[in-house]
Amino acid sequence: MTEILELRLDELHAIGALPDGGTYRPLYSDAWAEAVKRVERWFKDAGLKTTRDAVGTLWGRAEGTDKGKSIVTGSHIDTVRRGGRLDGALGIVAGLTAVETLLATKGKPRRTLEVVAICEEEGSRFATNFWGSRAITGRIDKVDADIAQAMRERGLDPAKISAAARDDIDTFVELHIEQGALLEASGAALAVVSAIVGTAHLEVTVTGRPDHAGTTPMELRRDALAGAAVMIQAVESVARSLGKPAVATVGRVRAEPDQINVIPGRAVFTIDLRHSDLSARKALEQRIRSLCATVASERGLQFAIRMLQEWPPVPMHPEVRAVLARAAQDTGVAAEEMVSGAGHDAQILAARCRVGMLFVPSIGGRSHCPEETTSPEHLALGTHVLQRALELLAY
Ligand code: HGY
Ligand code: MN
Ligand code: MN
C-alpha cells in the first residue's frame, strides 16, 4: 500500500509544483483543474462513478446494495501558497486507496461509499474558505464577483451553486496530517480527533495621518503603521498570557501609501484567533479589542475592527469517534484523542452529517510549507485504519 500512496501523492504534488519548492493549487487555477482531472482519472480507473458538482467538487461513487445515505471519505484538493505534499492530498489519496482496496477485496458495499475531492478549503486565492463544504451544506449565500468570474472560466455557473447541496450523506470521515507536533512528542502513531477549534478572522484598520517622513518631527506624527506594530505585539502577548490552547496570528499587514518617504496614514492587518472553547475565544478577542483601543487613543489614531469570518468549535460525532477508535484497535494501533487546532471541512459538514477525523503525525510538526512530511509507515497505517473504519461503516 505504501508504494501506491507515495506514487499518487508525488503525482498530485507535481501538479502546481513551484520552482523554489512547495506547490500551489488555488481554486479554479490551471493546476487545480489539472489535479481534479488526474483524480477523476484515478476514480474512474478504480471503478467509481464520477460526478462534478456545481462548484467543481469531484465525487466518486460506489453504489451500495442497500438504499440509504452515503458513507463519504476524502479531503480538499486545493493548497495554500507554497504548500506541502500532504495537506488535503492525503485524505483524497488515502480515501481512494482504501475504497479501491475494499471494492477489490470485499466487493460491493452494503452502504453507498463515496470518495470526494473537495474543490476548496484553504481560502488561498479568494475569500472563500470551505467553499466546497459550504456548497455541500447549502451555506453559500454570497458569491463575490472575482469568484463568479473564475467559476465561469471553468465552465461553472455561479447561479447554480445551490445544486451542490447534499442531504444524502450519513457519515464523513477524513484522514489528515496533524499539522502540529503533539503526536510526535507523545510518540503515538495516530489520533482520533475529538473536536475542531473555533476560529475568528478579524481585520483591523488603523488610521493616522500621512505626512512627510523628513519634515515631520516624531512628536507630531500620527503613524498608523507604528501604532499597528504595537497592537500586533499586544495580540501576541495576550494570546501567550492566556495560555494553551489559545493562539493568535497576524498573518497579513499592509501599509498605505506604502512609500519609503511617507509616514503611513493607514495600516491594515488581519488576526486569526483560535481556541477550543468558544467563551475563551471570545474573551481573547475582547482583550485584543480593548488593547487596540488603548494603543489607538495613546497615539491619536482611529481604529476599526471588522469580523471577516467566525467558525465555532465543532465536536466530532461520538459514534464516528467510536468507530474510528475501534478501527484503530482492530488494526493494532494505539490511538490518542486530540483537538484539531487547524480548520477542516468536517467542521462545516457536521451541520448535515456525522463527521470524524483521523490524524497521522507531521514530522517536526511542519505544515503549510514545503517541508510538510509524514513517514511512509504512518501514511500507510493511517490509510489502513481509515479502510477498516469504512469497512465497519459501509459493509
Ligand atoms: O486554516 C486552517 O486551519 C486550515 O488549514 N485551512
Ligand atoms: Mn491547510
Ligand atoms: Mn487540510
Tab-separated table of C-alpha atoms and ligand atoms in Angstrom:
chain	number	residue	atom	x	y	z
A	1	MET	CA	0.000	0.000	0.000
A	2	THR	CA	2.873	2.414	0.809
A	3	GLU	CA	4.011	2.381	-2.800
A	4	ILE	CA	0.687	3.384	-4.356
A	5	LEU	CA	0.127	6.082	-1.719
A	6	GLU	CA	3.564	7.597	-2.326
A	7	LEU	CA	3.155	7.413	-6.092
A	8	ARG	CA	-0.206	9.159	-6.092
A	9	LEU	CA	0.952	11.784	-3.582
A	10	ASP	CA	4.003	12.505	-5.741
A	11	GLU	CA	1.839	12.846	-8.838
A	12	LEU	CA	-0.510	15.290	-7.159
A	13	HIS	CA	2.358	17.243	-5.626
A	14	ALA	CA	3.935	17.712	-9.072
A	15	ILE	CA	0.772	19.444	-10.271
A	16	GLY	CA	1.272	23.056	-9.254
A	17	ALA	CA	4.848	22.476	-8.050
A	18	LEU	CA	6.801	25.726	-7.705
A	19	PRO	CA	10.418	26.121	-8.867
A	20	ASP	CA	11.604	27.094	-5.365
A	21	GLY	CA	9.786	24.263	-3.578
A	22	GLY	CA	6.261	23.524	-2.465
A	23	THR	CA	3.127	23.517	-4.552
A	24	TYR	CA	0.252	25.892	-5.240
A	25	ARG	CA	-3.124	24.684	-6.488
A	26	PRO	CA	-5.519	27.524	-5.750
A	27	LEU	CA	-9.210	27.143	-6.539
A	28	TYR	CA	-10.072	27.219	-10.267
A	29	SER	CA	-6.427	27.727	-11.345
A	30	ASP	CA	-4.881	25.686	-14.175
A	31	ALA	CA	-3.030	23.499	-11.633
A	32	TRP	CA	-6.278	22.940	-9.724
A	33	ALA	CA	-8.103	21.907	-12.925
A	34	GLU	CA	-5.293	19.527	-13.880
A	35	ALA	CA	-5.300	17.948	-10.403
A	36	VAL	CA	-9.077	17.437	-10.488
A	37	LYS	CA	-8.726	15.784	-13.906
A	38	ARG	CA	-5.973	13.492	-12.604
A	39	VAL	CA	-8.030	12.407	-9.586
A	40	GLU	CA	-11.062	11.905	-11.821
A	41	ARG	CA	-8.980	9.508	-13.928
A	42	TRP	CA	-7.954	7.601	-10.760
A	43	PHE	CA	-11.580	7.435	-9.552
A	44	LYS	CA	-12.754	6.048	-12.921
A	45	ASP	CA	-9.894	3.525	-13.010
A	46	ALA	CA	-10.974	2.345	-9.546
A	47	GLY	CA	-14.460	1.674	-10.933
A	48	LEU	CA	-16.117	4.654	-9.236
A	49	LYS	CA	-18.867	6.613	-10.974
A	50	THR	CA	-17.676	10.229	-11.108
A	51	THR	CA	-19.609	13.470	-10.999
A	52	ARG	CA	-18.626	17.095	-10.501
A	53	ASP	CA	-20.929	19.315	-8.525
A	54	ALA	CA	-21.894	22.935	-9.189
A	55	VAL	CA	-18.731	24.375	-7.557
A	56	GLY	CA	-16.330	21.821	-9.049
A	57	THR	CA	-16.083	19.301	-6.202
A	58	LEU	CA	-15.377	15.830	-7.605
A	59	TRP	CA	-17.273	12.777	-6.326
A	60	GLY	CA	-16.502	9.113	-6.980
A	61	ARG	CA	-19.311	6.725	-6.079
A	62	ALA	CA	-19.602	3.001	-5.462
A	63	GLU	CA	-23.315	2.194	-5.218
A	64	GLY	CA	-24.366	0.144	-2.182
A	65	THR	CA	-26.736	-2.797	-2.218
A	66	ASP	CA	-28.977	-1.055	0.332
A	67	LYS	CA	-30.823	2.181	-0.261
A	68	GLY	CA	-29.874	4.963	2.096
A	69	LYS	CA	-27.439	7.737	2.759
A	70	SER	CA	-23.775	7.556	1.745
A	71	ILE	CA	-20.594	6.939	3.694
A	72	VAL	CA	-18.112	9.508	2.409
A	73	THR	CA	-14.352	9.935	2.738
A	74	GLY	CA	-11.906	12.355	1.138
A	75	SER	CA	-10.431	15.826	1.587
A	76	HIS	CA	-9.686	19.079	-0.257
A	77	ILE	CA	-7.668	19.332	-3.466
A	78	ASP	CA	-6.572	22.972	-3.149
A	79	THR	CA	-3.430	24.081	-1.305
A	80	VAL	CA	-2.037	27.137	0.409
A	81	ARG	CA	0.665	29.101	-1.445
A	82	ARG	CA	3.936	27.087	-1.283
A	83	GLY	CA	2.027	24.324	0.458
A	84	GLY	CA	3.272	20.826	1.140
A	85	ARG	CA	2.566	17.405	-0.277
A	86	LEU	CA	0.004	16.108	2.229
A	87	ASP	CA	-2.466	18.742	3.417
A	88	GLY	CA	-5.697	17.735	1.655
A	89	ALA	CA	-3.970	15.444	-0.851
A	90	LEU	CA	-3.514	12.702	1.743
A	91	GLY	CA	-7.232	12.481	2.548
A	92	ILE	CA	-8.114	12.091	-1.142
A	93	VAL	CA	-5.357	9.606	-1.956
A	94	ALA	CA	-5.879	7.554	1.225
A	95	GLY	CA	-9.681	7.606	0.780
A	96	LEU	CA	-9.412	6.412	-2.807
A	97	THR	CA	-6.824	3.747	-1.960
A	98	ALA	CA	-8.912	2.481	0.965
A	99	VAL	CA	-12.153	2.328	-1.052
A	100	GLU	CA	-10.402	0.747	-4.031
A	101	THR	CA	-8.935	-1.951	-1.762
A	102	LEU	CA	-12.305	-2.598	-0.118
A	103	LEU	CA	-14.060	-2.933	-3.504
A	104	ALA	CA	-11.358	-5.342	-4.699
A	105	THR	CA	-11.331	-7.491	-1.561
A	106	LYS	CA	-14.894	-7.240	-0.164
A	107	GLY	CA	-16.918	-6.496	-3.292
A	108	LYS	CA	-19.954	-4.266	-3.472
A	109	PRO	CA	-20.629	-2.369	-0.218
A	110	ARG	CA	-23.935	-2.506	1.633
A	111	ARG	CA	-23.972	1.279	2.065
A	112	THR	CA	-23.051	3.548	-0.852
A	113	LEU	CA	-19.400	4.547	-0.493
A	114	GLU	CA	-18.110	7.800	-1.938
A	115	VAL	CA	-14.701	9.440	-2.219
A	116	VAL	CA	-14.678	13.204	-2.543
A	117	ALA	CA	-12.064	15.710	-3.748
A	118	ILE	CA	-13.455	18.904	-2.240
A	119	CYS	CA	-12.757	21.850	-4.528
A	120	GLU	CA	-11.561	24.320	-1.885
A	121	GLU	CA	-10.873	24.592	1.822
A	122	GLU	CA	-7.861	26.867	2.280
A	123	GLY	CA	-9.059	30.310	1.224
A	124	SER	CA	-5.708	30.819	-0.504
A	125	ARG	CA	-6.987	32.617	-3.600
A	126	PHE	CA	-10.361	34.190	-2.830
A	127	ALA	CA	-12.275	34.969	0.371
A	128	THR	CA	-13.772	31.504	0.043
A	129	ASN	CA	-12.736	29.280	2.999
A	130	PHE	CA	-14.603	25.973	2.960
A	131	TRP	CA	-16.105	26.803	-0.451
A	132	GLY	CA	-16.677	23.138	-1.321
A	133	SER	CA	-18.098	22.012	2.021
A	134	ARG	CA	-20.200	25.152	2.359
A	135	ALA	CA	-21.708	24.355	-1.048
A	136	ILE	CA	-22.380	20.752	0.053
A	137	THR	CA	-24.197	22.014	3.145
A	138	GLY	CA	-26.066	24.762	1.262
A	139	ARG	CA	-24.293	27.528	3.162
A	140	ILE	CA	-23.076	29.800	0.357
A	141	ASP	CA	-25.221	32.891	0.438
A	142	LYS	CA	-22.960	35.344	-1.349
A	143	VAL	CA	-20.676	34.999	-4.383
A	144	ASP	CA	-18.028	37.689	-4.863
A	145	ALA	CA	-17.516	38.949	-8.420
A	146	ASP	CA	-13.950	37.590	-8.666
A	147	ILE	CA	-15.009	34.046	-7.697
A	148	ALA	CA	-18.018	34.183	-10.012
A	149	GLN	CA	-15.717	35.158	-12.893
A	150	ALA	CA	-13.243	32.341	-12.069
A	151	MET	CA	-16.146	29.862	-11.923
A	152	ARG	CA	-17.370	30.915	-15.365
A	153	GLU	CA	-13.856	30.492	-16.752
A	154	ARG	CA	-14.054	26.848	-15.569
A	155	GLY	CA	-17.462	26.361	-17.144
A	156	LEU	CA	-19.331	26.555	-13.804
A	157	ASP	CA	-22.442	28.682	-13.369
A	158	PRO	CA	-22.459	30.722	-10.117
A	159	ALA	CA	-26.265	30.908	-10.311
A	160	LYS	CA	-26.439	27.118	-9.841
A	161	ILE	CA	-24.354	26.790	-6.649
A	162	SER	CA	-27.351	25.647	-4.611
A	163	ALA	CA	-27.487	22.467	-6.747
A	164	ALA	CA	-24.298	21.282	-4.969
A	165	ALA	CA	-26.159	20.851	-1.639
A	166	ARG	CA	-26.482	17.249	-0.423
A	167	ASP	CA	-28.803	15.803	2.174
A	168	ASP	CA	-27.969	12.176	1.475
A	169	ILE	CA	-24.674	11.877	3.358
A	170	ASP	CA	-24.749	9.814	6.526
A	171	THR	CA	-21.108	9.990	7.612
A	172	PHE	CA	-17.961	11.808	6.515
A	173	VAL	CA	-14.551	10.548	7.658
A	174	GLU	CA	-11.249	12.133	6.725
A	175	LEU	CA	-7.623	11.164	7.219
A	176	HIS	CA	-5.381	14.218	7.572
A	177	ILE	CA	-1.929	15.059	8.817
A	178	GLU	CA	-1.858	16.541	12.295
A	179	GLN	CA	-0.056	19.728	11.148
A	180	GLY	CA	1.356	20.167	14.656
A	181	ALA	CA	3.881	18.335	16.831
A	182	LEU	CA	1.730	16.755	19.571
A	183	LEU	CA	1.730	13.218	18.140
A	184	GLU	CA	5.451	13.324	17.510
A	185	ALA	CA	6.020	14.453	21.094
A	186	SER	CA	3.816	11.713	22.566
A	187	GLY	CA	5.157	9.018	20.248
A	188	ALA	CA	1.644	7.987	19.170
A	189	ALA	CA	1.190	6.960	15.550
A	190	LEU	CA	-2.420	8.070	15.238
A	191	ALA	CA	-5.081	10.304	16.764
A	192	VAL	CA	-8.843	10.240	16.677
A	193	VAL	CA	-9.964	13.873	16.593
A	194	SER	CA	-12.403	14.818	19.345
A	195	ALA	CA	-13.184	18.362	18.194
A	196	ILE	CA	-12.031	21.130	15.868
A	197	VAL	CA	-11.163	24.508	17.392
A	198	GLY	CA	-13.209	27.657	16.840
A	199	THR	CA	-11.654	30.372	14.699
A	200	ALA	CA	-12.277	34.073	14.225
A	201	HIS	CA	-10.722	36.041	11.382
A	202	LEU	CA	-10.589	39.779	12.063
A	203	GLU	CA	-9.332	42.714	10.021
A	204	VAL	CA	-8.027	45.761	11.872
A	205	THR	CA	-7.774	49.110	10.094
A	206	VAL	CA	-5.678	51.762	11.834
A	207	THR	CA	-5.998	55.299	10.552
A	208	GLY	CA	-3.490	58.057	11.288
A	209	ARG	CA	-2.202	60.835	9.049
A	210	PRO	CA	0.151	60.583	6.065
A	211	ASP	CA	2.939	63.150	6.322
A	212	HIS	CA	6.420	63.904	5.018
A	213	ALA	CA	8.981	61.494	6.515
A	214	GLY	CA	11.709	64.111	6.589
A	215	THR	CA	9.936	67.201	7.876
A	216	THR	CA	7.505	65.859	10.486
A	217	PRO	CA	9.077	65.681	13.971
A	218	MET	CA	8.490	62.494	15.911
A	219	GLU	CA	6.130	64.043	18.452
A	220	LEU	CA	3.784	65.409	15.761
A	221	ARG	CA	3.309	62.145	13.917
A	222	ARG	CA	0.181	60.006	13.744
A	223	ASP	CA	1.891	56.982	12.248
A	224	ALA	CA	-0.684	54.262	11.579
A	225	LEU	CA	1.896	51.540	10.970
A	226	ALA	CA	3.870	52.261	14.159
A	227	GLY	CA	0.552	52.053	16.074
A	228	ALA	CA	-0.347	48.817	14.303
A	229	ALA	CA	3.050	47.376	15.280
A	230	VAL	CA	2.311	47.974	18.971
A	231	MET	CA	-1.143	46.419	18.538
A	232	ILE	CA	0.394	43.372	16.836
A	233	GLN	CA	2.747	42.874	19.774
A	234	ALA	CA	-0.242	43.134	22.110
A	235	VAL	CA	-2.087	40.443	20.106
A	236	GLU	CA	0.837	38.085	20.603
A	237	SER	CA	1.280	38.775	24.300
A	238	VAL	CA	-2.446	38.456	25.095
A	239	ALA	CA	-2.545	35.007	23.479
A	240	ARG	CA	0.630	33.994	25.329
A	241	SER	CA	-0.708	35.185	28.654
A	242	LEU	CA	-3.996	33.322	28.184
A	243	GLY	CA	-2.021	30.102	27.704
A	244	LYS	CA	-2.697	26.950	25.679
A	245	PRO	CA	-4.687	26.257	23.552
A	246	ALA	CA	-5.205	29.968	22.760
A	247	VAL	CA	-3.370	31.067	19.606
A	248	ALA	CA	-3.368	34.390	17.764
A	249	THR	CA	-1.643	35.178	14.484
A	250	VAL	CA	-1.200	38.349	12.462
A	251	GLY	CA	-0.600	36.929	9.010
A	252	ARG	CA	-1.087	39.917	6.760
A	253	VAL	CA	-0.033	43.565	7.114
A	254	ARG	CA	-0.466	46.382	4.610
A	255	ALA	CA	0.628	49.999	4.941
A	256	GLU	CA	-0.600	52.933	2.908
A	257	PRO	CA	0.559	54.736	0.931
A	258	ASP	CA	3.410	52.175	1.058
A	259	GLN	CA	6.153	54.705	0.288
A	260	ILE	CA	9.621	54.827	1.807
A	261	ASN	CA	9.439	58.567	2.461
A	262	VAL	CA	5.826	58.906	3.620
A	263	ILE	CA	4.572	58.314	7.169
A	264	PRO	CA	1.872	55.622	6.813
A	265	GLY	CA	-1.598	57.153	7.075
A	266	ARG	CA	-3.297	53.788	7.146
A	267	ALA	CA	-2.347	50.282	8.204
A	268	VAL	CA	-4.479	47.193	7.804
A	269	PHE	CA	-3.703	43.840	9.421
A	270	THR	CA	-5.506	40.555	9.932
A	271	ILE	CA	-5.825	38.476	13.102
A	272	ASP	CA	-6.523	34.724	13.201
A	273	LEU	CA	-7.747	33.743	16.687
A	274	ARG	CA	-8.357	30.165	17.799
A	275	HIS	CA	-9.442	28.320	20.918
A	276	SER	CA	-11.304	25.071	21.559
A	277	ASP	CA	-13.631	26.856	23.998
A	278	LEU	CA	-15.951	29.444	22.453
A	279	SER	CA	-16.172	31.691	25.518
A	280	ALA	CA	-12.370	31.659	25.936
A	281	ARG	CA	-12.015	32.586	22.250
A	282	LYS	CA	-14.443	35.457	22.707
A	283	ALA	CA	-12.595	36.620	25.848
A	284	LEU	CA	-9.334	36.618	23.864
A	285	GLU	CA	-10.976	38.743	21.185
A	286	GLN	CA	-12.333	41.153	23.795
A	287	ARG	CA	-8.917	41.693	25.378
A	288	ILE	CA	-7.382	42.330	21.978
A	289	ARG	CA	-10.103	44.848	21.135
A	290	SER	CA	-9.560	46.777	24.348
A	291	LEU	CA	-5.757	46.775	23.994
A	292	CYS	CA	-6.080	48.098	20.437
A	293	ALA	CA	-8.368	50.845	21.763
A	294	THR	CA	-5.765	51.847	24.384
A	295	VAL	CA	-2.935	51.933	21.818
A	296	ALA	CA	-5.064	53.965	19.395
A	297	SER	CA	-6.055	56.561	21.977
A	298	GLU	CA	-2.477	56.942	23.284
A	299	ARG	CA	-1.242	57.652	19.747
A	300	GLY	CA	-4.096	59.772	18.402
A	301	LEU	CA	-5.129	57.088	15.917
A	302	GLN	CA	-8.500	55.793	14.842
A	303	PHE	CA	-9.128	52.103	14.526
A	304	ALA	CA	-11.886	49.781	13.342
A	305	ILE	CA	-12.166	46.008	13.659
A	306	ARG	CA	-14.169	44.006	11.132
A	307	MET	CA	-15.105	40.348	11.652
A	308	LEU	CA	-14.289	38.606	8.372
A	309	GLN	CA	-15.288	35.080	9.353
A	310	GLU	CA	-16.194	33.243	12.516
A	311	TRP	CA	-16.383	29.477	12.981
A	312	PRO	CA	-17.407	27.955	16.324
A	313	PRO	CA	-15.596	24.922	17.789
A	314	VAL	CA	-17.192	21.702	16.489
A	315	PRO	CA	-17.156	18.336	18.275
A	316	MET	CA	-16.748	15.213	16.156
A	317	HIS	CA	-19.703	12.822	16.288
A	318	PRO	CA	-19.368	10.415	19.270
A	319	GLU	CA	-20.500	7.380	17.242
A	320	VAL	CA	-17.974	8.110	14.494
A	321	ARG	CA	-15.237	8.650	17.079
A	322	ALA	CA	-16.097	5.245	18.498
A	323	VAL	CA	-15.929	3.616	15.044
A	324	LEU	CA	-12.533	5.230	14.393
A	325	ALA	CA	-11.226	4.124	17.795
A	326	ARG	CA	-12.421	0.582	17.118
A	327	ALA	CA	-10.848	0.630	13.638
A	328	ALA	CA	-7.531	1.660	15.215
A	329	GLN	CA	-7.834	-1.122	17.793
A	330	ASP	CA	-8.701	-3.705	15.113
A	331	THR	CA	-5.615	-2.584	13.181
A	332	GLY	CA	-3.431	-2.915	16.280
A	333	VAL	CA	-2.724	0.804	16.649
A	334	ALA	CA	-2.846	2.688	19.943
A	335	ALA	CA	-4.636	5.927	19.076
A	336	GLU	CA	-4.785	9.109	21.120
A	337	GLU	CA	-7.606	11.625	21.166
A	338	MET	CA	-6.861	15.239	20.296
A	339	VAL	CA	-8.431	18.569	19.461
A	340	SER	CA	-7.559	19.855	15.992
A	341	GLY	CA	-6.001	23.311	16.016
A	342	ALA	CA	-6.457	23.518	12.249
A	343	GLY	CA	-9.742	24.010	10.468
A	344	HIS	CA	-11.177	21.209	8.333
A	345	ASP	CA	-14.172	20.590	6.083
A	346	ALA	CA	-15.552	18.208	8.722
A	347	GLN	CA	-16.452	21.210	10.905
A	348	ILE	CA	-18.732	22.513	8.134
A	349	LEU	CA	-20.106	19.125	7.066
A	350	ALA	CA	-21.047	18.422	10.700
A	351	ALA	CA	-24.154	20.573	10.106
A	352	ARG	CA	-25.507	17.930	7.715
A	353	CYS	CA	-23.992	14.570	8.661
A	354	ARG	CA	-21.987	12.632	11.257
A	355	VAL	CA	-18.290	13.505	10.999
A	356	GLY	CA	-14.996	12.115	12.253
A	357	MET	CA	-11.294	12.572	11.570
A	358	LEU	CA	-8.028	10.681	11.953
A	359	PHE	CA	-4.625	12.350	12.240
A	360	VAL	CA	-1.194	10.915	11.459
A	361	PRO	CA	1.954	12.626	12.798
A	362	SER	CA	3.611	15.516	10.977
A	363	ILE	CA	7.401	15.288	11.123
A	364	GLY	CA	8.671	18.246	13.146
A	365	GLY	CA	5.069	19.482	13.306
A	366	ARG	CA	5.633	21.238	9.976
A	367	SER	CA	2.709	22.078	7.698
A	368	HIS	CA	1.535	24.745	5.247
A	369	CYS	CA	5.130	24.731	3.968
A	370	PRO	CA	7.179	22.652	1.500
A	371	GLU	CA	8.785	20.718	4.413
A	372	GLU	CA	5.431	19.121	5.344
A	373	THR	CA	6.096	15.362	5.681
A	374	THR	CA	4.885	12.201	7.401
A	375	SER	CA	6.759	8.906	7.427
A	376	PRO	CA	5.612	6.366	4.795
A	377	GLU	CA	4.796	3.910	7.636
A	378	HIS	CA	2.416	6.404	9.253
A	379	LEU	CA	0.764	7.224	5.922
A	380	ALA	CA	0.092	3.532	5.315
A	381	LEU	CA	-1.019	2.906	8.880
A	382	GLY	CA	-3.486	5.818	8.784
A	383	THR	CA	-4.865	4.531	5.483
A	384	HIS	CA	-5.297	1.021	6.933
A	385	VAL	CA	-7.246	2.397	9.889
A	386	LEU	CA	-9.367	4.537	7.562
A	387	GLN	CA	-10.038	1.465	5.418
A	388	ARG	CA	-11.125	-0.560	8.439
A	389	ALA	CA	-13.397	2.296	9.578
A	390	LEU	CA	-15.019	2.471	6.132
A	391	GLU	CA	-15.476	-1.296	6.242
A	392	LEU	CA	-17.191	-1.039	9.639
A	393	LEU	CA	-19.431	1.756	8.345
A	394	ALA	CA	-20.307	0.513	4.853
A	395	TYR	CA	-20.124	-3.323	4.849
B	1	HGY	O1	-6.515	27.476	8.402
B	1	HGY	C1	-6.713	26.285	8.646
B	1	HGY	O2	-6.751	25.831	9.772
B	1	HGY	C2	-6.851	25.295	7.515
B	1	HGY	O3	-5.667	24.617	7.337
B	1	HGY	N1	-7.271	25.883	6.318
B	2	MN	MN	-4.390	23.595	5.232
B	3	MN	MN	-6.286	20.447	5.111
